Amino acid sequence: MDAAVKPTNLSQQWIDCQNPATGAELGRVPVCGPAEVQLAVQRAHAAQQRWGQSSFRQRRAVLGHILDHILDHTDELVAAIVEDSGKTWENAILGEIMTVCNKIRWLMKNAEKHLRTEAVPSGILLHKRGRIEYRPLGVVACIVPWNYPFQNIFGSLLAPLMAGNAVIVKASEAVAWSTTRFQRILDQALQQEGFSADTVQIINGYGETGAALVRSNVQKILFIGSVPNGRRIISGSAEQLVPTVMELGGKDPLIVCDDASLEQAVHSAIGGCFINLGQNCVSSERILVQEGMYRDFVTAVQDLAASLRQGVPEKPGQVDVGAITSPLQIRVIDELVSDALAHGATALVGGQLPEQTHGNYYPPTILTDVTPDMRIAREEVFGPVMLIMRFKDDEEAIRIANGTAFGLHSSIFSRNRPRAEKIAAALQAGASCINDFGMCYLNQDLPFGGVKQSGFGRMNGRDGLRAYTNAKAVLSDRFWFQIPPKLYPVGPQDYARARSSIRLLFARRWRDRVGALFGLIRLSLRGAAKTGETR
Ligand code: NAD
């Protein structure tokens, strides 16, 4: 067992679920213990035998049923997401439902193109044909966080499923309540096409359940979560040499140059910091504003942030921002903001825990006078905090932007395209958006992932799909006759023949190649003469 798993989790058999916006009890969900995890993996392997043989048409049909179900039950699903996470109806429908529908449509349209067997040139093996077959791996484990209860689960499982794998998703303990409803979508879609519901299983539990899954018989692990738990998963997976994709935290910079459109930069920064109350891996965690724009920018964001309505999202259109999903996260946010204030930062908006008895709330907050050495400028907040820093020139902006251990996403605002492109090229990040924030995820053709401590491997796009396959190399005969590879016993001319052949194939000058060809002919004639003498 993972020594790093919190001991408080070990004896828990149930997850008590609450609505983070109201504190209301939702009910209990059973924890999947280590023995049950092993059973789930066994069942998944059995189901994968058939699923792995399915045609792309059948896989598309299953995805189509999932899509139909989502579209036919959108309001009900959104209500479940809102209740479980405390987020707004608008964030649930755009950030969760739309993103999953977009992913399904992309996979239905593109998966076969990227996964069908590919012929490749045969290189120097002229008598052979080469091809790559994208074979399923077996069972893929996805361990996911709480910030997007629906999209983290479906966004993770769809690509490995489409690639022919069975999938087990370990959902976050903070949003376990809605998983039963989500499992029903998958069960029905698979069964409608005659496949076993064991092909995709969502399991619940704390870190211990995730740790048991990591050490079970799975062939790949997608982990979306924090850096410390990412390290634990890598050390667990190393025992069995199971490959991982790591989608970890971020501290994304959003750079506002003095030639940017103020309105565009302000609205994007507000979105980048306060959408889903900042509980986004690609939140704009650091806003860097050039001196010439600084005063106008700060005034505009201050007014907008102060006007955001926060509260219980009972129905659509009621509040702009909801609650923090995980009560543990409130402590992280509060600690980092308090530390910044103690070290000279100024809270223009928010900055204090509300005196509230029900629900997990932290108000939209704007901090100025933040310096790059403060903890809040280096550590992930994962909450509704806009921290603003000034810069003089592009060089300084790039230095500050690259000055953390993270490298997930980044944004640059400027009307000068070459300037924005130049800054983007210098940023150490998995993605750069010019004149926008965190939108790369919506283009499913783009790979999604990070560098440095933000992780490795990619979700989305061709690479994110092929990541769940064994790119198997196959070499077959080009001609009907066989060319026997006679290597032994080694003959007296073999070495010289190999040397001339290598020159013939690879020499850069024609003269050398022609010389090598004559050398080969000479060697053959000599060999033939010798054979004649011995006769
Ligand atoms: P977390 O690391 O606490 O938990 C993530 C998942 O890992 C949960 O399901 C949890 O139960 C499980 N887990 C915990 N300990 C484990 C262990 N020892 N072995 C196996 N599994 C274990 O993260 P969180 O608090 O749920 O989510 C917030 C973090 O996720 C932030 O850092 C955020 O940036 C990151 N995140 C990253 C992306 C991305 O795509 N890069 C997306 C969303 C969130």
Coordinates of C-alpha atoms and ligand atoms in Angstrom, one line a residue:
M1 CA 0.0 0.0 0.0
D2 CA 1.1 3.6 -0.7
A3 CA 2.7 4.9 2.5
A4 CA 1.7 8.4 1.5
V5 CA -2.1 7.7 1.5
K6 CA -3.7 9.6 4.4
P7 CA -4.3 7.2 7.3
T8 CA -7.7 8.8 7.9
N9 CA -8.9 7.3 4.6
L10 CA -7.9 3.7 5.3
S11 CA -10.9 2.6 7.4
Q12 CA -13.6 4.5 5.6
Q13 CA -16.1 2.3 3.8
W14 CA -18.3 5.1 2.6
I15 CA -18.0 8.6 1.2
D16 CA -20.5 11.0 2.7
C17 CA -21.5 13.4 -0.1
Q18 CA -22.6 17.0 0.4
N19 CA -23.7 19.8 -1.8
P20 CA -20.8 22.2 -1.5
A21 CA -23.0 25.2 -2.1
T22 CA -25.5 24.5 0.7
G23 CA -23.8 21.9 2.9
A24 CA -26.9 19.7 2.5
E25 CA -26.3 16.0 2.8
L26 CA -26.7 14.2 -0.5
G27 CA -26.1 10.6 0.7
R28 CA -23.4 8.0 0.9
V29 CA -21.5 6.2 -1.8
P30 CA -19.6 3.0 -1.1
V31 CA -15.8 3.0 -1.2
C32 CA -14.3 0.5 -3.6
G33 CA -11.7 -1.3 -1.5
P34 CA -8.4 -2.8 -2.8
A35 CA -9.9 -6.3 -3.3
E36 CA -12.9 -4.9 -5.2
V37 CA -10.5 -2.9 -7.4
Q38 CA -8.7 -6.1 -8.4
L39 CA -12.1 -7.7 -9.2
A40 CA -13.1 -4.7 -11.3
V41 CA -9.8 -4.9 -13.3
Q42 CA -10.4 -8.6 -13.9
R43 CA -13.9 -8.0 -15.2
A44 CA -12.6 -5.2 -17.4
H45 CA -10.0 -7.5 -18.9
A46 CA -12.7 -10.0 -19.7
A47 CA -14.9 -7.4 -21.3
Q48 CA -12.0 -6.0 -23.3
Q49 CA -11.6 -9.2 -25.1
R50 CA -14.7 -8.5 -27.2
W51 CA -14.5 -4.7 -27.1
G52 CA -10.9 -4.9 -28.4
Q53 CA -12.2 -6.8 -31.5
S54 CA -15.0 -4.3 -32.2
S55 CA -15.1 -2.4 -35.5
F56 CA -14.8 1.4 -35.7
R57 CA -18.5 1.4 -36.7
Q58 CA -19.5 -0.3 -33.5
R59 CA -17.3 2.0 -31.4
R60 CA -18.8 5.0 -33.1
A61 CA -22.3 3.6 -32.4
V62 CA -21.5 3.3 -28.7
L63 CA -20.2 6.9 -28.6
G64 CA -23.3 8.0 -30.6
H65 CA -25.6 6.5 -27.9
I66 CA -23.6 8.3 -25.2
L67 CA -24.0 11.6 -27.1
D68 CA -27.7 11.1 -27.6
H69 CA -28.2 10.3 -23.9
I70 CA -26.3 13.5 -22.9
L71 CA -28.4 15.6 -25.3
D72 CA -31.7 14.0 -24.3
H73 CA -31.0 14.5 -20.5
T74 CA -28.9 17.7 -20.5
D75 CA -30.9 19.5 -17.8
E76 CA -31.0 16.5 -15.5
L77 CA -27.2 15.9 -15.9
V78 CA -26.4 19.6 -15.3
A79 CA -28.6 19.5 -12.2
A80 CA -26.6 16.5 -10.9
I81 CA -23.3 18.2 -11.6
V82 CA -24.4 21.5 -10.0
E83 CA -25.6 19.6 -6.9
D84 CA -22.4 17.6 -6.5
S85 CA -19.9 20.4 -7.2
G86 CA -21.6 23.7 -6.2
K87 CA -20.8 25.2 -9.6
T88 CA -23.1 27.4 -11.7
W89 CA -25.5 26.0 -14.3
E90 CA -23.8 28.0 -17.0
N91 CA -20.4 26.5 -16.1
A92 CA -21.8 23.0 -16.0
I93 CA -23.4 23.2 -19.4
L94 CA -20.5 24.9 -21.1
G95 CA -17.5 23.5 -19.3
E96 CA -18.8 20.0 -18.9
I97 CA -21.6 19.1 -21.2
M98 CA -20.4 21.0 -24.3
T99 CA -16.7 19.9 -23.9
V100 CA -17.8 16.3 -23.6
C101 CA -20.1 16.6 -26.7
N102 CA -17.3 18.2 -28.6
K103 CA -14.9 15.4 -27.7
I104 CA -17.4 12.7 -28.7
R105 CA -18.0 14.4 -32.0
W106 CA -14.3 14.7 -32.7
L107 CA -13.7 11.1 -31.9
M108 CA -16.6 9.9 -34.0
K109 CA -15.2 11.9 -36.9
N110 CA -11.5 11.4 -36.5
A111 CA -10.6 8.3 -34.5
E112 CA -10.7 5.9 -37.4
K113 CA -8.5 8.1 -39.5
H114 CA -5.8 8.2 -36.7
L115 CA -6.1 4.6 -35.6
R116 CA -6.5 2.7 -38.8
T117 CA -3.5 0.6 -39.9
E118 CA -0.9 2.8 -41.7
A119 CA 1.4 1.6 -44.4
V120 CA 5.0 3.0 -44.1
P121 CA 7.9 2.9 -46.6
S122 CA 10.0 -0.2 -46.4
G123 CA 13.3 1.7 -46.3
I124 CA 16.3 -0.5 -47.2
L125 CA 14.2 -3.7 -46.9
L126 CA 13.0 -3.5 -50.4
H127 CA 11.6 -7.0 -50.4
K128 CA 9.3 -6.2 -47.4
R129 CA 6.3 -4.1 -46.7
G130 CA 6.0 -2.2 -43.4
R131 CA 2.9 -1.1 -41.5
I132 CA 1.8 0.3 -38.1
E133 CA -1.2 -1.2 -36.4
Y134 CA -2.6 0.8 -33.5
R135 CA -3.6 -2.0 -31.2
P136 CA -5.5 -1.5 -27.9
L137 CA -3.4 -1.8 -24.7
G138 CA -5.9 -3.7 -22.6
V139 CA -7.2 -1.9 -19.5
V140 CA -6.6 1.8 -19.0
A141 CA -6.9 3.4 -15.5
C142 CA -7.9 7.1 -15.3
I143 CA -7.6 8.7 -11.9
V144 CA -9.3 12.1 -11.9
P145 CA -9.9 15.2 -9.7
W146 CA -13.0 17.0 -8.7
N147 CA -13.1 20.3 -10.5
Y148 CA -15.2 19.1 -13.5
P149 CA -17.1 16.0 -12.2
F150 CA -18.6 15.0 -15.6
Q151 CA -16.0 16.2 -18.0
N152 CA -13.0 14.8 -16.0
I153 CA -14.6 11.3 -16.2
F154 CA -15.9 11.3 -19.8
G155 CA -13.1 13.5 -21.1
S156 CA -10.6 10.9 -19.8
L157 CA -12.4 7.6 -20.7
L158 CA -13.6 8.4 -24.3
A159 CA -10.2 8.3 -26.1
P160 CA -8.9 5.1 -24.5
L161 CA -12.4 3.5 -25.1
M162 CA -12.4 4.5 -28.7
A163 CA -9.0 3.0 -29.1
G164 CA -10.4 -0.4 -28.1
N165 CA -9.5 -0.5 -24.4
A166 CA -11.6 -1.2 -21.4
V167 CA -11.4 1.7 -18.9
I168 CA -11.6 2.1 -15.2
V169 CA -12.1 5.6 -13.9
K170 CA -11.4 6.4 -10.3
A171 CA -13.6 9.5 -9.6
S172 CA -12.7 12.0 -7.0
E173 CA -14.1 11.5 -3.5
A174 CA -15.2 15.1 -3.5
V175 CA -17.8 14.5 -6.3
A176 CA -18.7 10.8 -5.9
W177 CA -22.4 11.4 -5.7
S178 CA -23.1 11.9 -9.4
T179 CA -21.0 9.0 -10.6
T180 CA -23.9 6.4 -10.3
R181 CA -25.9 8.6 -12.7
F182 CA -23.0 8.9 -15.1
Q183 CA -22.3 5.1 -15.0
R184 CA -25.8 4.5 -16.3
I185 CA -25.1 6.5 -19.5
L186 CA -22.1 4.2 -20.2
D187 CA -23.9 0.9 -19.3
Q188 CA -26.9 1.7 -21.6
A189 CA -24.7 2.8 -24.5
L190 CA -22.5 -0.4 -24.3
Q191 CA -25.4 -2.7 -23.8
Q192 CA -27.4 -1.2 -26.7
E193 CA -24.6 -2.4 -29.0
G194 CA -24.3 -5.8 -27.2
F195 CA -21.1 -5.1 -25.2
S196 CA -20.5 -5.7 -21.6
A197 CA -21.1 -2.9 -19.1
D198 CA -17.8 -4.0 -17.5
T199 CA -16.0 -2.3 -20.4
V200 CA -16.2 1.0 -18.6
Q201 CA -16.4 1.1 -14.8
I202 CA -16.4 4.2 -12.6
I203 CA -15.2 3.4 -9.1
N204 CA -15.3 5.5 -6.0
G205 CA -12.9 5.9 -3.1
Y206 CA -10.1 7.9 -1.6
G207 CA -6.4 7.8 -2.3
E208 CA -6.2 4.2 -1.2
T209 CA -8.5 3.1 -4.0
G210 CA -6.5 5.0 -6.5
A211 CA -3.3 3.5 -5.2
A212 CA -4.7 0.0 -5.5
L213 CA -5.7 0.7 -9.1
V214 CA -2.2 1.9 -9.9
R215 CA -0.8 -1.4 -8.6
S216 CA -3.3 -3.6 -10.4
N217 CA -3.1 -5.2 -13.8
V218 CA -3.6 -2.1 -15.9
Q219 CA -1.6 -1.2 -19.0
K220 CA -1.7 2.6 -18.8
I221 CA -2.6 5.2 -16.3
L222 CA -3.9 8.7 -17.0
F223 CA -3.6 10.8 -13.9
I224 CA -5.2 14.2 -13.6
G225 CA -4.5 15.8 -10.3
S226 CA -1.9 17.5 -8.1
V227 CA 1.9 17.2 -8.3
P228 CA 2.4 15.4 -5.0
N229 CA -0.1 12.7 -5.9
G230 CA 1.3 12.5 -9.4
R231 CA 4.7 11.6 -7.9
R232 CA 3.0 8.9 -5.8
I233 CA 1.4 7.4 -8.8
I234 CA 4.6 7.4 -10.8
S235 CA 6.4 5.6 -8.0
G236 CA 3.5 3.0 -7.8
S237 CA 3.4 2.5 -11.6
A238 CA 7.3 2.2 -11.7
E239 CA 7.0 -1.1 -9.8
Q240 CA 5.3 -2.7 -12.8
L241 CA 6.7 -0.4 -15.4
V242 CA 3.2 0.8 -16.4
P243 CA 3.4 4.0 -18.5
T244 CA 1.6 7.1 -17.4
V245 CA 0.2 10.3 -18.7
M246 CA 0.5 13.1 -16.1
E247 CA -1.9 16.0 -16.3
L248 CA -0.9 18.1 -13.2
G249 CA -1.2 21.5 -11.8
G250 CA -0.4 24.9 -13.4
K251 CA 0.4 28.5 -12.6
D252 CA -0.5 29.9 -16.0
P253 CA 0.7 33.4 -16.9
L254 CA -1.7 35.8 -18.8
I255 CA 0.5 38.6 -20.3
V256 CA -1.2 41.9 -21.2
C257 CA 1.1 44.0 -23.4
D258 CA 0.4 47.8 -23.5
D259 CA -0.7 47.5 -27.2
A260 CA -3.5 45.0 -26.3
S261 CA -7.2 45.6 -26.6
L262 CA -8.1 46.6 -23.0
E263 CA -11.6 45.3 -23.2
Q264 CA -10.5 41.9 -24.6
A265 CA -7.7 41.5 -22.0
V266 CA -10.0 42.5 -19.1
H267 CA -12.8 40.1 -20.0
S268 CA -10.4 37.3 -20.7
A269 CA -8.6 37.8 -17.4
I270 CA -11.9 37.9 -15.5
G271 CA -12.9 34.6 -17.3
G272 CA -9.4 33.1 -16.8
C273 CA -9.5 33.8 -13.1
F274 CA -13.1 33.4 -12.1
I275 CA -14.7 30.8 -14.4
N276 CA -15.7 27.8 -12.2
L277 CA -14.4 30.0 -9.4
G278 CA -10.8 29.5 -10.5
Q279 CA -11.0 25.7 -10.1
N280 CA -9.4 25.1 -13.5
C281 CA -6.0 23.6 -14.2
V282 CA -5.6 26.3 -16.9
S283 CA -6.8 29.2 -14.7
S284 CA -4.9 32.4 -15.4
E285 CA -3.1 32.2 -12.1
R286 CA -0.8 35.2 -12.7
I287 CA -1.8 38.3 -14.6
L288 CA 1.3 40.2 -15.9
V289 CA 0.4 43.7 -17.1
Q290 CA 2.7 46.1 -18.8
E291 CA 3.2 49.4 -17.1
G292 CA 1.5 51.6 -19.7
M293 CA -1.7 49.5 -19.4
Y294 CA -1.5 48.8 -15.7
R295 CA -3.8 51.5 -14.2
D296 CA -6.6 51.2 -16.7
F297 CA -6.5 47.4 -16.5
V298 CA -6.7 47.3 -12.7
T299 CA -9.6 49.7 -12.5
A300 CA -11.6 47.7 -15.1
V301 CA -11.0 44.3 -13.5
Q302 CA -11.7 45.7 -10.1
D303 CA -15.1 47.0 -11.1
L304 CA -16.0 43.7 -12.9
A305 CA -14.8 41.4 -10.1
A306 CA -16.6 43.4 -7.4
S307 CA -19.9 43.0 -9.4
L308 CA -19.8 39.2 -9.6
R309 CA -22.8 37.6 -7.7
Q310 CA -21.8 34.6 -5.6
G311 CA -24.2 32.2 -3.9
V312 CA -26.2 29.0 -4.2
P313 CA -26.8 28.2 -7.9
E314 CA -30.4 27.1 -7.5
K315 CA -31.3 27.7 -11.2
P316 CA -29.7 29.1 -14.3
G317 CA -29.0 32.8 -14.5
Q318 CA -29.1 33.4 -10.8
V319 CA -25.4 33.7 -9.7
D320 CA -22.2 34.4 -11.6
V321 CA -20.0 32.1 -9.4
G322 CA -20.9 29.3 -7.1
A323 CA -19.0 27.4 -4.4
I324 CA -15.6 25.8 -4.0
T325 CA -16.1 22.1 -4.5
S326 CA -13.6 20.6 -2.1
P327 CA -13.6 22.0 1.4
L328 CA -9.9 21.2 1.7
Q329 CA -9.2 23.7 -1.2
I330 CA -10.6 26.6 0.8
R331 CA -7.7 26.2 3.3
V332 CA -5.1 26.2 0.5
I333 CA -6.6 29.4 -1.0
D334 CA -7.0 31.2 2.4
E335 CA -3.4 30.2 3.4
L336 CA -1.9 31.6 0.2
V337 CA -3.9 34.8 0.2
S338 CA -3.1 35.4 3.9
D339 CA 0.6 34.8 3.2
A340 CA 0.6 37.3 0.3
L341 CA -1.2 40.0 2.4
A342 CA 1.3 39.5 5.2
H343 CA 4.1 40.0 2.7
G344 CA 2.9 43.3 1.3
A345 CA 0.2 42.4 -1.3
T346 CA -3.0 44.5 -1.4
A347 CA -6.5 43.0 -1.7
L348 CA -8.5 45.3 -4.0
V349 CA -11.5 42.9 -4.0
G350 CA -12.3 40.0 -1.6
G351 CA -9.3 38.5 0.1
Q352 CA -11.1 37.2 3.2
L353 CA -13.1 34.1 4.1
P354 CA -16.7 35.0 4.5
E355 CA -18.4 34.4 7.8
Q356 CA -20.6 31.7 6.5
T357 CA -22.0 28.6 8.1
H358 CA -23.4 26.7 5.2
G359 CA -21.5 25.9 2.0
N360 CA -17.8 26.3 0.9
Y361 CA -17.3 29.8 -0.3
Y362 CA -14.3 32.0 -1.1
P363 CA -15.0 35.3 -2.8
P364 CA -13.6 36.5 -6.1
T365 CA -10.4 38.2 -5.0
I366 CA -8.0 40.6 -6.7
L367 CA -4.5 41.1 -5.3
T368 CA -2.0 43.8 -6.5
D369 CA 1.5 44.6 -5.3
V370 CA 2.3 40.9 -5.7
T371 CA 6.0 40.1 -6.3
P372 CA 7.3 36.9 -8.0
D373 CA 9.0 35.7 -4.8
M374 CA 5.7 35.5 -2.9
R375 CA 4.4 32.0 -2.3
I376 CA 1.2 32.9 -4.1
A377 CA 3.1 33.8 -7.2
R378 CA 4.8 30.4 -7.3
E379 CA 2.3 27.9 -5.8
E380 CA -1.0 26.8 -7.4
V381 CA -4.1 28.5 -5.8
F382 CA -6.8 26.7 -7.7
G383 CA -9.3 29.2 -6.6
P384 CA -10.8 32.6 -7.4
V385 CA -7.8 34.8 -7.0
M386 CA -6.5 37.2 -9.6
L387 CA -3.0 38.3 -8.8
I388 CA -1.6 41.1 -10.8
M389 CA 2.1 41.9 -11.4
R390 CA 3.6 44.7 -13.5
F391 CA 6.3 44.3 -16.1
K392 CA 8.4 46.8 -18.0
D393 CA 9.3 45.0 -21.2
D394 CA 8.8 41.7 -23.0
E395 CA 12.0 40.3 -21.6
E396 CA 10.9 40.8 -18.1
A397 CA 7.4 39.4 -18.8
I398 CA 8.9 36.2 -20.2
R399 CA 11.3 35.9 -17.3
I400 CA 8.5 36.2 -14.7
A401 CA 6.2 33.9 -16.8
N402 CA 8.8 31.2 -17.0
G403 CA 9.9 31.6 -13.3
T404 CA 7.8 28.9 -11.8
A405 CA 8.1 25.1 -11.6
F406 CA 4.9 24.8 -13.8
G407 CA 4.3 25.0 -17.5
L408 CA 0.7 24.1 -18.5
H409 CA -0.8 26.9 -20.5
S410 CA -0.2 30.6 -21.2
S411 CA -1.9 33.6 -22.8
I412 CA -0.5 36.7 -24.5
F413 CA -2.6 39.8 -25.3
S414 CA -1.2 42.2 -27.9
R415 CA -2.5 43.7 -31.2
N416 CA 1.0 43.3 -32.6
R417 CA 1.0 39.7 -34.0
P418 CA 4.7 39.3 -34.5
R419 CA 5.3 40.5 -30.9
A420 CA 2.7 38.2 -29.5
E421 CA 4.1 35.2 -31.5
K422 CA 7.7 36.0 -30.3
I423 CA 6.6 36.1 -26.6
A424 CA 4.6 32.8 -27.2
A425 CA 7.6 31.1 -28.6
A426 CA 9.7 32.0 -25.6
L427 CA 7.2 30.7 -23.0
Q428 CA 7.8 27.3 -21.4
A429 CA 4.3 25.9 -21.6
G430 CA 2.3 23.1 -23.2
A431 CA 0.2 25.7 -25.0
S432 CA 0.0 29.4 -25.7
C433 CA -3.2 31.2 -26.6
I434 CA -2.9 34.6 -28.3
N435 CA -5.6 37.1 -27.4
D436 CA -7.5 34.4 -25.5
F437 CA -7.3 32.3 -22.4
G438 CA -7.2 28.5 -21.8
M439 CA -9.3 27.8 -24.9
C440 CA -7.0 25.2 -26.5
Y441 CA -9.0 22.4 -24.9
L442 CA -12.0 23.4 -27.1
N443 CA -10.0 22.5 -30.2
Q444 CA -9.8 18.8 -30.0
D445 CA -7.3 18.7 -32.8
L446 CA -4.7 20.3 -30.5
P447 CA -2.8 18.2 -28.0
F448 CA -3.4 19.1 -24.4
G449 CA -0.8 18.8 -21.6
G450 CA 2.1 20.5 -19.9
V451 CA 5.8 20.7 -19.4
K452 CA 8.0 20.9 -16.3
Q453 CA 5.9 20.0 -13.2
S454 CA 2.7 20.4 -15.1
G455 CA 3.2 16.9 -16.4
F456 CA 3.9 14.9 -19.5
G457 CA 2.1 13.0 -22.2
R458 CA -0.8 14.5 -24.0
M459 CA -4.6 14.3 -24.0
N460 CA -6.7 15.2 -27.1
G461 CA -5.8 15.2 -30.7
R462 CA -4.1 12.5 -32.6
D463 CA -1.3 12.0 -30.0
G464 CA -3.8 11.9 -27.2
L465 CA -5.7 9.1 -29.0
R466 CA -2.6 7.0 -30.0
A467 CA -1.3 7.3 -26.5
Y468 CA -3.7 4.5 -25.6
T469 CA -2.5 2.1 -28.2
N470 CA 0.5 -0.1 -28.9
A471 CA 1.9 1.2 -32.1
K472 CA 2.7 -2.2 -33.3
A473 CA 5.3 -2.6 -36.2
V474 CA 4.5 -5.3 -38.7
L475 CA 6.8 -6.4 -41.5
S476 CA 5.4 -8.7 -44.2
D477 CA 6.6 -10.0 -47.6
R478 CA 6.3 -7.8 -50.7
F479 CA 6.8 -10.7 -53.2
W480 CA 5.3 -14.2 -53.6
F481 CA 8.8 -15.8 -53.5
Q482 CA 10.9 -16.0 -50.4
I483 CA 14.5 -14.6 -50.0
P484 CA 16.1 -16.9 -47.4
P485 CA 18.4 -14.9 -45.0
K486 CA 21.5 -17.1 -45.3
L487 CA 23.8 -15.6 -42.6
Y488 CA 25.8 -18.7 -41.4
P489 CA 28.4 -20.0 -41.8
V490 CA 30.2 -16.7 -42.4
G491 CA 32.0 -16.6 -45.7
P492 CA 35.4 -15.0 -46.6
Q493 CA 33.8 -12.2 -48.7
D494 CA 30.8 -11.4 -46.4
Y495 CA 32.5 -8.6 -44.6
A496 CA 33.8 -6.9 -47.8
R497 CA 30.4 -7.3 -49.4
A498 CA 28.6 -5.7 -46.4
R499 CA 31.1 -2.8 -46.6
S500 CA 30.5 -2.2 -50.3
S501 CA 26.7 -2.5 -49.8
I502 CA 26.7 0.1 -47.1
R503 CA 28.7 2.5 -49.3
L504 CA 26.3 1.8 -52.2
L505 CA 23.3 2.6 -50.0
F506 CA 24.5 5.5 -47.9
A507 CA 27.5 7.3 -49.6
R508 CA 26.6 11.0 -50.3
R509 CA 28.7 11.2 -53.5
W510 CA 27.6 9.4 -56.7
R511 CA 31.2 8.6 -57.5
D512 CA 31.5 6.6 -54.2
R513 CA 28.3 4.8 -54.9
V514 CA 29.4 3.8 -58.4
G515 CA 32.7 2.6 -56.9
A516 CA 30.9 0.5 -54.4
L517 CA 28.7 -1.0 -57.1
F518 CA 31.8 -2.1 -59.1
G519 CA 33.3 -3.5 -55.9
L520 CA 30.2 -5.6 -55.3
I521 CA 30.3 -6.9 -58.9
R522 CA 34.0 -7.8 -58.5
L523 CA 33.3 -9.6 -55.3
S524 CA 30.5 -11.6 -57.0
L525 CA 32.6 -12.5 -60.0
R526 CA 35.5 -13.6 -57.7
G527 CA 33.0 -15.7 -55.7
A528 CA 31.6 -17.3 -58.9
A529 CA 35.1 -18.1 -60.2
K530 CA 36.0 -19.7 -56.9
T531 CA 32.9 -21.8 -57.0
G532 CA 33.9 -22.8 -60.6
E533 CA 37.5 -23.8 -59.5
T534 CA 36.3 -26.0 -56.6
R535 CA 34.0 -27.8 -59.0
Ligands
NAD1 P1 -5.5 15.2 -6.1 O1 -4.2 15.0 -6.6 O2 -5.7 15.5 -4.7 O3 -6.5 14.0 -6.5 C1 -6.7 13.6 -7.8 C2 -7.2 12.1 -7.8 O4 -6.1 11.3 -7.3 C3 -8.4 11.9 -6.9 O5 -9.3 11.0 -7.5 C4 -7.8 11.2 -5.6 O6 -8.6 10.4 -4.9 C5 -6.6 10.4 -6.2 N1 -5.5 10.1 -5.3 C6 -5.1 10.8 -4.2 N2 -4.1 10.2 -3.6 C7 -3.8 9.1 -4.4 C8 -2.8 8.1 -4.4 N3 -1.9 8.0 -3.4 N4 -2.8 7.1 -5.4 C9 -3.7 7.2 -6.4 N5 -4.7 8.1 -6.4 C10 -4.7 9.1 -5.5 O7 -6.1 16.5 -7.0 P2 -7.4 17.2 -6.7 O8 -7.3 18.1 -5.5 O9 -8.6 16.3 -6.9 O10 -7.5 18.2 -8.0 C11 -6.8 19.4 -8.1 C12 -5.5 19.3 -8.9 O11 -5.7 18.7 -10.2 C13 -4.9 20.6 -9.2 O12 -3.5 20.6 -9.0 C14 -5.2 20.8 -10.7 O13 -4.3 21.7 -11.3 C15 -5.1 19.4 -11.2 N6 -5.8 19.3 -12.5 C16 -5.0 19.2 -13.6 C17 -5.6 19.1 -14.8 C18 -4.8 19.0 -16.1 O14 -5.4 18.6 -17.1 N7 -3.5 19.2 -16.1 C19 -7.0 19.1 -14.9 C20 -7.8 19.3 -13.7 C21 -7.1 19.4 -12.5

